[in-house]
Every structure is written in structure tokens, then in C-alpha cells.
PDB file of C-alpha atoms and ligand atoms in Angstrom:
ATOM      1  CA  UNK A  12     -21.454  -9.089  25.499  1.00 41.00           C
ATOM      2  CA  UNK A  13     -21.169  -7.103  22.495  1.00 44.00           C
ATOM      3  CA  UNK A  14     -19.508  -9.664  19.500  1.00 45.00           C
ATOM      4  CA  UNK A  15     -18.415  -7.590  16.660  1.00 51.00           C
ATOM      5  CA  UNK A  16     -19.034 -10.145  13.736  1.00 54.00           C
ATOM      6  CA  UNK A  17     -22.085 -10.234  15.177  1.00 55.00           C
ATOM      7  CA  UNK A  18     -23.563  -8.012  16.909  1.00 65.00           C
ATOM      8  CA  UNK A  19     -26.810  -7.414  18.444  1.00 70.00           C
ATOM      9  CA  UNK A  20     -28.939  -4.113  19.168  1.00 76.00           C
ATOM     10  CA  UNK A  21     -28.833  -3.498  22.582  1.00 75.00           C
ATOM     11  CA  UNK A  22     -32.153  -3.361  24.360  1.00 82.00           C
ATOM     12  CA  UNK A  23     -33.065  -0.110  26.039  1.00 86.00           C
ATOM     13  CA  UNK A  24     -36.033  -2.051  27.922  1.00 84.00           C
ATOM     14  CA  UNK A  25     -33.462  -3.568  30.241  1.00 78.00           C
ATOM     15  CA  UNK A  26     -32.657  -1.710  33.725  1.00 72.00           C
ATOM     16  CA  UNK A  27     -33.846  -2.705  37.003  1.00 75.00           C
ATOM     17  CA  UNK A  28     -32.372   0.352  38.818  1.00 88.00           C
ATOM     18  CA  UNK A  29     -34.933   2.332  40.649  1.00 91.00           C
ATOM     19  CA  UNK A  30     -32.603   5.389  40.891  1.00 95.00           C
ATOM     20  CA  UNK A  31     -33.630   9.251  40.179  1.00 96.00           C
ATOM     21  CA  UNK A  32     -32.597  11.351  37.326  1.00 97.00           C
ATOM     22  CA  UNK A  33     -30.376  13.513  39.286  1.00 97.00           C
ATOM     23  CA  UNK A  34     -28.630  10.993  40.961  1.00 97.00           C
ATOM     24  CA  UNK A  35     -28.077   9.024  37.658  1.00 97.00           C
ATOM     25  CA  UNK A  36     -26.352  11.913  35.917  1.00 98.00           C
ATOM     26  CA  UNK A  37     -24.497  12.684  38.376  1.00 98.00           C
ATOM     27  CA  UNK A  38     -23.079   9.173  38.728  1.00 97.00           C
ATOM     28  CA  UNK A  39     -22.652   9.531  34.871  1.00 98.00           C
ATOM     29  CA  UNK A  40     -20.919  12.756  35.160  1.00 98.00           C
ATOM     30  CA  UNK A  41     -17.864  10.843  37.108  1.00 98.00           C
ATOM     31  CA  UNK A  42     -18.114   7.675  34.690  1.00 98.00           C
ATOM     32  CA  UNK A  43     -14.703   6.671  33.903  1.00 97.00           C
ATOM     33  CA  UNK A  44     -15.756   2.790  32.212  1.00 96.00           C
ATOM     34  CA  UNK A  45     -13.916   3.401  29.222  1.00 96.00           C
ATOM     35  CA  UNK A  46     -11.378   4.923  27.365  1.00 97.00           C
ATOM     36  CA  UNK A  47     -13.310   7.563  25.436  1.00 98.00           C
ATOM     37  CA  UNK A  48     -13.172   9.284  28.751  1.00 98.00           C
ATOM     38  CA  UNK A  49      -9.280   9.865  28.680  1.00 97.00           C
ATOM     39  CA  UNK A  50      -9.901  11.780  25.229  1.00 96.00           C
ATOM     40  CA  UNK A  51     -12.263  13.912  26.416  1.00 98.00           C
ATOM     41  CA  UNK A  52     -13.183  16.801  28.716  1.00 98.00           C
ATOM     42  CA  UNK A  53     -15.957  15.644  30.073  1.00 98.00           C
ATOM     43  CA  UNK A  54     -18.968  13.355  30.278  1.00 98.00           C
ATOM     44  CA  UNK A  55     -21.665  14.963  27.924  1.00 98.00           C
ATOM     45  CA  UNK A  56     -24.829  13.891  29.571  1.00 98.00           C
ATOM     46  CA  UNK A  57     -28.583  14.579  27.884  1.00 98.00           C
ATOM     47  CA  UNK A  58     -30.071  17.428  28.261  1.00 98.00           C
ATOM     48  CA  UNK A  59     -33.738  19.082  28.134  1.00 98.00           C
ATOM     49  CA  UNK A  60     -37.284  17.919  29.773  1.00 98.00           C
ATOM     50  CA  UNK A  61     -36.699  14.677  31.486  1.00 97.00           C
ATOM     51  CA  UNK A  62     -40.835  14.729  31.389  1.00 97.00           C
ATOM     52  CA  UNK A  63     -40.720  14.671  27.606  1.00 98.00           C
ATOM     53  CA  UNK A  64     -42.856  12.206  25.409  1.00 98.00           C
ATOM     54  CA  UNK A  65     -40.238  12.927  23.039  1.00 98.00           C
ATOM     55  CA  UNK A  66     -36.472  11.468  23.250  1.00 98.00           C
ATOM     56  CA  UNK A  67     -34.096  12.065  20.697  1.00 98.00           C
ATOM     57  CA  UNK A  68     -30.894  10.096  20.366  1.00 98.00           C
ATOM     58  CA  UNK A  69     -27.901  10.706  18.303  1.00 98.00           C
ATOM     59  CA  UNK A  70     -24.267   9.197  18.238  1.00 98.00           C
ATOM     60  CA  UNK A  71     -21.950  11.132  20.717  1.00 98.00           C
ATOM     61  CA  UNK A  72     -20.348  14.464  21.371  1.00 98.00           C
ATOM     62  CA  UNK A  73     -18.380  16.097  18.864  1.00 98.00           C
ATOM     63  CA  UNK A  74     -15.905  19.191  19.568  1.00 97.00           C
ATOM     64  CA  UNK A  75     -18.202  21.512  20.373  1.00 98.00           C
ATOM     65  CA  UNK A  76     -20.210  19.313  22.732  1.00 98.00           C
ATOM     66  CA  UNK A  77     -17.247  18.078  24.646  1.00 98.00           C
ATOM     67  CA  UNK A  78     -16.360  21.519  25.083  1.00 98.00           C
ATOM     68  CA  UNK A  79     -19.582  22.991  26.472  1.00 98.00           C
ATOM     69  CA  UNK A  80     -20.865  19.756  27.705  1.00 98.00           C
ATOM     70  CA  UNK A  81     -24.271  19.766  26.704  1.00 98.00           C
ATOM     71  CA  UNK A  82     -25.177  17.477  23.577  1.00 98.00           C
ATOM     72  CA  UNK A  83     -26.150  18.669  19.751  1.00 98.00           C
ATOM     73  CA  UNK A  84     -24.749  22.503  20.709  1.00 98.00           C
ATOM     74  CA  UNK A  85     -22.555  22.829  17.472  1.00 97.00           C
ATOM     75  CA  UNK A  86     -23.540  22.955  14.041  1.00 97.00           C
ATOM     76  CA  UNK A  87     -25.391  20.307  13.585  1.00 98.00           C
ATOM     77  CA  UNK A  88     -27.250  20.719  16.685  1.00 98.00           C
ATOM     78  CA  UNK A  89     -27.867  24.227  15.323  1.00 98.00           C
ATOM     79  CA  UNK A  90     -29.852  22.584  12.503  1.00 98.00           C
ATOM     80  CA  UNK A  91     -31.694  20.073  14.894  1.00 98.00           C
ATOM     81  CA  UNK A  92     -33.204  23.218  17.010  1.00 98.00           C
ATOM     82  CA  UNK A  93     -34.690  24.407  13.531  1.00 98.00           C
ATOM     83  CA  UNK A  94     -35.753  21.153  12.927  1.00 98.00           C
ATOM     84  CA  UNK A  95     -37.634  20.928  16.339  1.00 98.00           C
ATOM     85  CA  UNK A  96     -38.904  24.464  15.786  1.00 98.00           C
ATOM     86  CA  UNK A  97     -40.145  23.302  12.447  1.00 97.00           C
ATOM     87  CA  UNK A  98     -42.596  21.509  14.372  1.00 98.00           C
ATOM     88  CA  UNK A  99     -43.293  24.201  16.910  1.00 98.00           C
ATOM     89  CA  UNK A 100     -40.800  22.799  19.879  1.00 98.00           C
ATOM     90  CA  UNK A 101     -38.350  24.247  21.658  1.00 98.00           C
ATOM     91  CA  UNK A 102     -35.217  21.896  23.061  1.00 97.00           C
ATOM     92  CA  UNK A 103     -36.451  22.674  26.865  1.00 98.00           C
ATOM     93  CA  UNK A 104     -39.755  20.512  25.503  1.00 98.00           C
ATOM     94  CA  UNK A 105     -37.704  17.457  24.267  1.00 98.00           C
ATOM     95  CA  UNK A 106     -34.970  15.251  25.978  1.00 98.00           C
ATOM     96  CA  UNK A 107     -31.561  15.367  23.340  1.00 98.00           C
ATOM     97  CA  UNK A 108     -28.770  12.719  24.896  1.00 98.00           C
ATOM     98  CA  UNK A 109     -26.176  10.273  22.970  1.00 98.00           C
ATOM     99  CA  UNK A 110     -25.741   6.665  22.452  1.00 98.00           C
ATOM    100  CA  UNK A 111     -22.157   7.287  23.768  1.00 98.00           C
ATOM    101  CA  UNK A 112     -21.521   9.882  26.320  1.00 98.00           C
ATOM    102  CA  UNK A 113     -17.414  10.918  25.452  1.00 98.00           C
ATOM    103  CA  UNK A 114     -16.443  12.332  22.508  1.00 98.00           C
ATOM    104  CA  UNK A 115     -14.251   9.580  20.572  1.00 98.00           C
ATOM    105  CA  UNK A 116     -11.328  10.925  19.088  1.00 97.00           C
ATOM    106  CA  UNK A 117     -11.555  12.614  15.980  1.00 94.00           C
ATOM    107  CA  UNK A 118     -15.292  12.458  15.959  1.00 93.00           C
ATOM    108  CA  UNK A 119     -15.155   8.586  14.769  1.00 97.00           C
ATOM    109  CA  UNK A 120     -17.921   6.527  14.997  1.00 96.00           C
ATOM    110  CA  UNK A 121     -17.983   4.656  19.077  1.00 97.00           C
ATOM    111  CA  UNK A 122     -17.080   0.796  18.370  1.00 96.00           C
ATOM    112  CA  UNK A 123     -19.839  -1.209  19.221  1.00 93.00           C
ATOM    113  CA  UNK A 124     -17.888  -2.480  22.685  1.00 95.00           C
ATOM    114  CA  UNK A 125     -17.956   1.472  23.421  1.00 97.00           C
ATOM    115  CA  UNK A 126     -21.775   1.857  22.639  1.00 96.00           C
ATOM    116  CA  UNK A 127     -22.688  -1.680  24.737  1.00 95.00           C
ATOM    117  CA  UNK A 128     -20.021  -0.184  27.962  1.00 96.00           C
ATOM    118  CA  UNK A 129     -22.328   3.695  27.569  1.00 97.00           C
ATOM    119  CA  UNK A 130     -25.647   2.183  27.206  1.00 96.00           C
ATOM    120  CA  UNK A 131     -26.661   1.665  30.660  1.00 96.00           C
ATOM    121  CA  UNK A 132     -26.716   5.114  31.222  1.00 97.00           C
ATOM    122  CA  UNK A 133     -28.924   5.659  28.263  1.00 97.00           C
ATOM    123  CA  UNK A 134     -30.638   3.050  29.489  1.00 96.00           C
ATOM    124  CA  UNK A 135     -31.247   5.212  32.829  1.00 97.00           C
ATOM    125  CA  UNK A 136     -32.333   8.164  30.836  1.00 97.00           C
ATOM    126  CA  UNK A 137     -35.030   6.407  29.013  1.00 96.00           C
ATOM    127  CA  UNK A 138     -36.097   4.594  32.204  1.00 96.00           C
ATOM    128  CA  UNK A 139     -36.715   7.637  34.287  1.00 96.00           C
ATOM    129  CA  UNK A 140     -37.713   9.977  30.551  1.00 97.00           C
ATOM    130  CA  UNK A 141     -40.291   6.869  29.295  1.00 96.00           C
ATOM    131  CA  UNK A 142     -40.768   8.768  26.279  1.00 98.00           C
ATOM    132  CA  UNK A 143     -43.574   8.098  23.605  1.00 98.00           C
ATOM    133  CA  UNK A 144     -41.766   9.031  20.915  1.00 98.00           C
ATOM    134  CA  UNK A 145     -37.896   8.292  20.249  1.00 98.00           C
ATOM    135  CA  UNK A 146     -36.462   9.518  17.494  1.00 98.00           C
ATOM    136  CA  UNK A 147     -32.669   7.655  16.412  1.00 98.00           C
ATOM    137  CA  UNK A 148     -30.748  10.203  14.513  1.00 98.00           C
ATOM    138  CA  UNK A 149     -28.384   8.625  12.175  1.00 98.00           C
ATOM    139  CA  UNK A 150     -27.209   5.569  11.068  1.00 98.00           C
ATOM    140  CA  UNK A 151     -24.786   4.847  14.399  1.00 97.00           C
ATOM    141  CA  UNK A 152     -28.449   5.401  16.801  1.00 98.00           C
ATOM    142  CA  UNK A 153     -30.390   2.981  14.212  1.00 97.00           C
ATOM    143  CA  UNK A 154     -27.558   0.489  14.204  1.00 96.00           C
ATOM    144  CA  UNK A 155     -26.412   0.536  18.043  1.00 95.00           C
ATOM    145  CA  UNK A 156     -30.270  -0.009  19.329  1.00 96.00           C
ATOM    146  CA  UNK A 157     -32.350  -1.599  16.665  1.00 96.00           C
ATOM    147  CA  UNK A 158     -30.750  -2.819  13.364  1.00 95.00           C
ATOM    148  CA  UNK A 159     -26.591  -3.504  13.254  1.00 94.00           C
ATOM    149  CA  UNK A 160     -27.434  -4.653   9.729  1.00 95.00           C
ATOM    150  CA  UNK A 161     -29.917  -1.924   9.032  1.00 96.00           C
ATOM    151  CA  UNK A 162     -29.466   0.792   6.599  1.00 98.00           C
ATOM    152  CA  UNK A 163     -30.690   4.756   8.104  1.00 98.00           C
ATOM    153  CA  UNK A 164     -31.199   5.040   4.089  1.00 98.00           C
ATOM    154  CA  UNK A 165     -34.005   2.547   3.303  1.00 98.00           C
ATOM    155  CA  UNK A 166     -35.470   2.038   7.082  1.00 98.00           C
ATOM    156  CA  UNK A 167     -35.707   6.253   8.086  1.00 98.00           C
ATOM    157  CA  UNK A 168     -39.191   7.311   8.132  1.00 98.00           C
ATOM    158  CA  UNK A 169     -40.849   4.070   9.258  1.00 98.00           C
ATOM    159  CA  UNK A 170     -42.650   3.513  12.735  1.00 98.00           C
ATOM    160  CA  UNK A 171     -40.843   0.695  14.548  1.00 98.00           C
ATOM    161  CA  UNK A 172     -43.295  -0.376  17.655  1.00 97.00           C
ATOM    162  CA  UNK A 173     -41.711  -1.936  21.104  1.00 94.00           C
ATOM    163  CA  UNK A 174     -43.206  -2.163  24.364  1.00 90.00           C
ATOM    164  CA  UNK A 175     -45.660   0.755  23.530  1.00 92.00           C
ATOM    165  CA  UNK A 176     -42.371   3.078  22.271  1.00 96.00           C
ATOM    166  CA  UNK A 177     -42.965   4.379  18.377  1.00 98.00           C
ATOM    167  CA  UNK A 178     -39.215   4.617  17.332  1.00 98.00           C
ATOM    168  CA  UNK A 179     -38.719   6.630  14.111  1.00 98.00           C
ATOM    169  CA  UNK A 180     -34.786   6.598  12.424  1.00 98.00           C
ATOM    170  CA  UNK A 181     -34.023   9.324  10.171  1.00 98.00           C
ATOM    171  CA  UNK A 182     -31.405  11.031   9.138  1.00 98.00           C
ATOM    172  CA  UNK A 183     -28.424  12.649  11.249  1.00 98.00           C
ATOM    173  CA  UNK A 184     -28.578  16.421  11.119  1.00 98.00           C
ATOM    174  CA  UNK A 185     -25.159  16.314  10.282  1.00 98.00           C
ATOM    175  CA  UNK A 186     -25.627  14.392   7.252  1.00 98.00           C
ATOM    176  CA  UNK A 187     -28.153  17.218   6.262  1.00 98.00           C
ATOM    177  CA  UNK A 188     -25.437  19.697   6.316  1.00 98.00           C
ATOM    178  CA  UNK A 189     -23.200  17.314   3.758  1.00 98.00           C
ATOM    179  CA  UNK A 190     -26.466  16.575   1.802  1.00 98.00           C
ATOM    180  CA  UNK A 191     -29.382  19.568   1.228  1.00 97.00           C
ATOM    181  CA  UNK A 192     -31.384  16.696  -0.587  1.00 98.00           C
ATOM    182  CA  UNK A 193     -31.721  14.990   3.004  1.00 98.00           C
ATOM    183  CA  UNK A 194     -33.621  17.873   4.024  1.00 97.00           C
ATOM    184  CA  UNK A 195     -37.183  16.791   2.500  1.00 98.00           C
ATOM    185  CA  UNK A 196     -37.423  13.221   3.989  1.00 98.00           C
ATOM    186  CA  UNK A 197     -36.071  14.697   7.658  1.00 98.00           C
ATOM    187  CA  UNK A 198     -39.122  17.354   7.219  1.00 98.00           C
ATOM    188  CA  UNK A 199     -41.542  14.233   6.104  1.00 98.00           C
ATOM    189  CA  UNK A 200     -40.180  11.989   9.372  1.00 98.00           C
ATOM    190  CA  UNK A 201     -40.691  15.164  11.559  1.00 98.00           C
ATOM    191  CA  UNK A 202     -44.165  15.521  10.497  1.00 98.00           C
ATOM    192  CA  UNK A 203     -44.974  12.074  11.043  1.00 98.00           C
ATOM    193  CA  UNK A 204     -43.544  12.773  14.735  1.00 98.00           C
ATOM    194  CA  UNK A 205     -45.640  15.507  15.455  1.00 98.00           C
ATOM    195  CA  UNK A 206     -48.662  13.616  14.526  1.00 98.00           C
ATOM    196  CA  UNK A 207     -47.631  11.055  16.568  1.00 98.00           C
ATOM    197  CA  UNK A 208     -47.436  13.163  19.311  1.00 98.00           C
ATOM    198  CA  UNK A 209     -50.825  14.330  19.000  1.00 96.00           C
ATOM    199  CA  UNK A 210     -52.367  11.061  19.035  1.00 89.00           C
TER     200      UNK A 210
HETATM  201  N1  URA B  22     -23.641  14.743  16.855  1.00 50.87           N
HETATM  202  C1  URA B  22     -24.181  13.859  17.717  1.00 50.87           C
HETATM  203  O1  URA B  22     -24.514  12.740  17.338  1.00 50.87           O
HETATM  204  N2  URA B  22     -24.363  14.245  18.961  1.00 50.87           N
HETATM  205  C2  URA B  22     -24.048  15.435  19.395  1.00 50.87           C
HETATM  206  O2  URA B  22     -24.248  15.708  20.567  1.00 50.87           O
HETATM  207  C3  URA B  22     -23.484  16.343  18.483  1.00 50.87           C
HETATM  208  C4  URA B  22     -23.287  15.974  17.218  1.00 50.87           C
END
């Protein structure tokens, strides 16, 4: 279990279900585990090409998401489609989901017990997406699944390697919108993504 003096990343290498995509989000859809649920309209699943080599992962729904129930639709994930077009790909080419699937109220950060109760359906998602490439947005994605001492300022823009996975943090698209200057380094990380792509 999750210990919040100390916690440790959860591991996204860890499910031994052999169920399919569309039966998973539809069991995710009804998931009532926790409380964020109560706050929320519904369960904001991920979205795009389950066939994708490229996953991205950010922290959870915010207003707009909870409303339309699709992840990164409001600002933010206005600025993420540019981003992705930046390097010539659409959201139907990518998978987009959340560390934590329910909005928590007032957009603050999931606890870690809320992030270790939502992972095993983003567990599920990268099971059945096996992605080459996933990309953490944002410190609460870094923290939650690789680093809960890590810092999203210092450790964005380098390759981790697990399993075969290249994991790349940067920057949340949100925190572009409060900070212009985080702009450059998010274009540098997406290049690096695209190459790794390629290869
Ligand atoms: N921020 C996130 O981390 N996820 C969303 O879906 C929207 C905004």
C-alpha cells in the first residue's frame, strides 16, 4: 500500500488481467473505488488510438473534462493538440488518459492513496496500449509512476528506460499556459519524442 511519508512509484508493469480494451473501460466507466467519484460527473477514461506507440499521461480531469468526459479537452488540452501537431500528430494517432480518472475537487492534486486506488486501470490501458513511447506530463505523472522525490524541473527531457518503454517527463501543458518560458524545453522534449518514434 501506498505510505505517504514514504511513498513509492507505482509500477505500471504489474497486471495479470487478460481482459480487452472495451471491456476494461467500460468496467472503469462504473468505478465507484473512491471518493473522487462522489465529486464528479463521471469517470473520464483515455481516449484516442489504443494501437498507439505513443501514450501520454497527465494528472486527472479538470472542469472541462469532467464535463465532456473525454481527457485534456479544455485549455490546456487545447495547447497539448498544438503541441502534438507540432510534431505532425493528430490526438486520434496518440492514446491521452490520466493518472486519476475523477476530477478531485477544486482541481487539487489526487493524494497519493487516490493515485495507488486509480492506477489499475491505467495499468489496463497501458497493458492492452503497450506503447513505445510514454510521455508523463507534469510533475503529479513524474511523481505518481517514477520519482515521488523527483523534481519535473531538473528530470523533464531525459529518457528513462524500463522493460523496453522510453518514458520522457516534461512539463504539464498547463504549466505552459502560467509560464511562456516553458514553451522551449516542451518543444525540445517533443522533438526528442518524435525521433524516438522514428527509430
Ligand atoms: N489536466 C490533466 O492533467 N488532465 C486532463 O485531462 C486535463 C487537464
Amino acid at each position: 500500500m501506498f505510505c505517504e511519508e514514504n511513498p513509492k512509484p507505482a509500477s505500471l508493469f504489474s497486471n495479470k488481467t487478460n481482459k480487452n480494451y472495451s471491456d476494461v473501460k467500460k468496467e472503469a466507466l462504473s468505478c465507484q473505488r473512491c471518493h473522487l467519484r462522489e465529486g464528479a460527473q463521471q469517470v473520464v477514461f483515455g481516449t484516442g488510438n489504443p494501437s498507439s506507440s505513443l501514450m501520454l499521461v497527465g494528472e486527472g480531469p479538470g472542469a472541462r473534462e469532467d464535463e465532456l468526459g473525454e481527457p485534456f479537452v479544455g485549455r490546456a488540452g487545447q495547447l497539448l493538440t498544438k503541441i502534438l501537431a507540432a510534431i505532425n500528430l493528430q490526438r486520434s494517432d496518440v492514446y491521452i488518459s490520466n493518472i486519476v480518472k475523477c476530477r478531485p475537487p477544486d482541481n487539487r492534486q489526487p493524494s497519493p492513496q487516490e493515485m495507488e486506488v486509480c492506477m489499475p486501470w491505467l495499468r489496463e490501458e497501458f497493458r492492452l496500449i503497450k506503447p513505445k513511447v510514454l510521455v508523463l506530463l507534469g510533475a503529479t505523472a513524474y511523481k505518481g509512476l517514477i520519482d515521488p522525490q523527483g523534481k519535473i524541473t531538473r528530470d523533464r527531457g531525459k529518457w528513462i528506460e524500463k522493460n523496453n518503454l522510453l518514458i520522457m517527463p516534461t512539463f504539464h501543458p498547463a504549466a505552459l499556459l502560467r509560464d511562456p518560458r516553458k514553451k522551449v524545453p516542451v518543444w525540445e522534449d517533443f522533438q526528442k519524442i518524435e525521433q524516438a518514434l522514428k527509430n
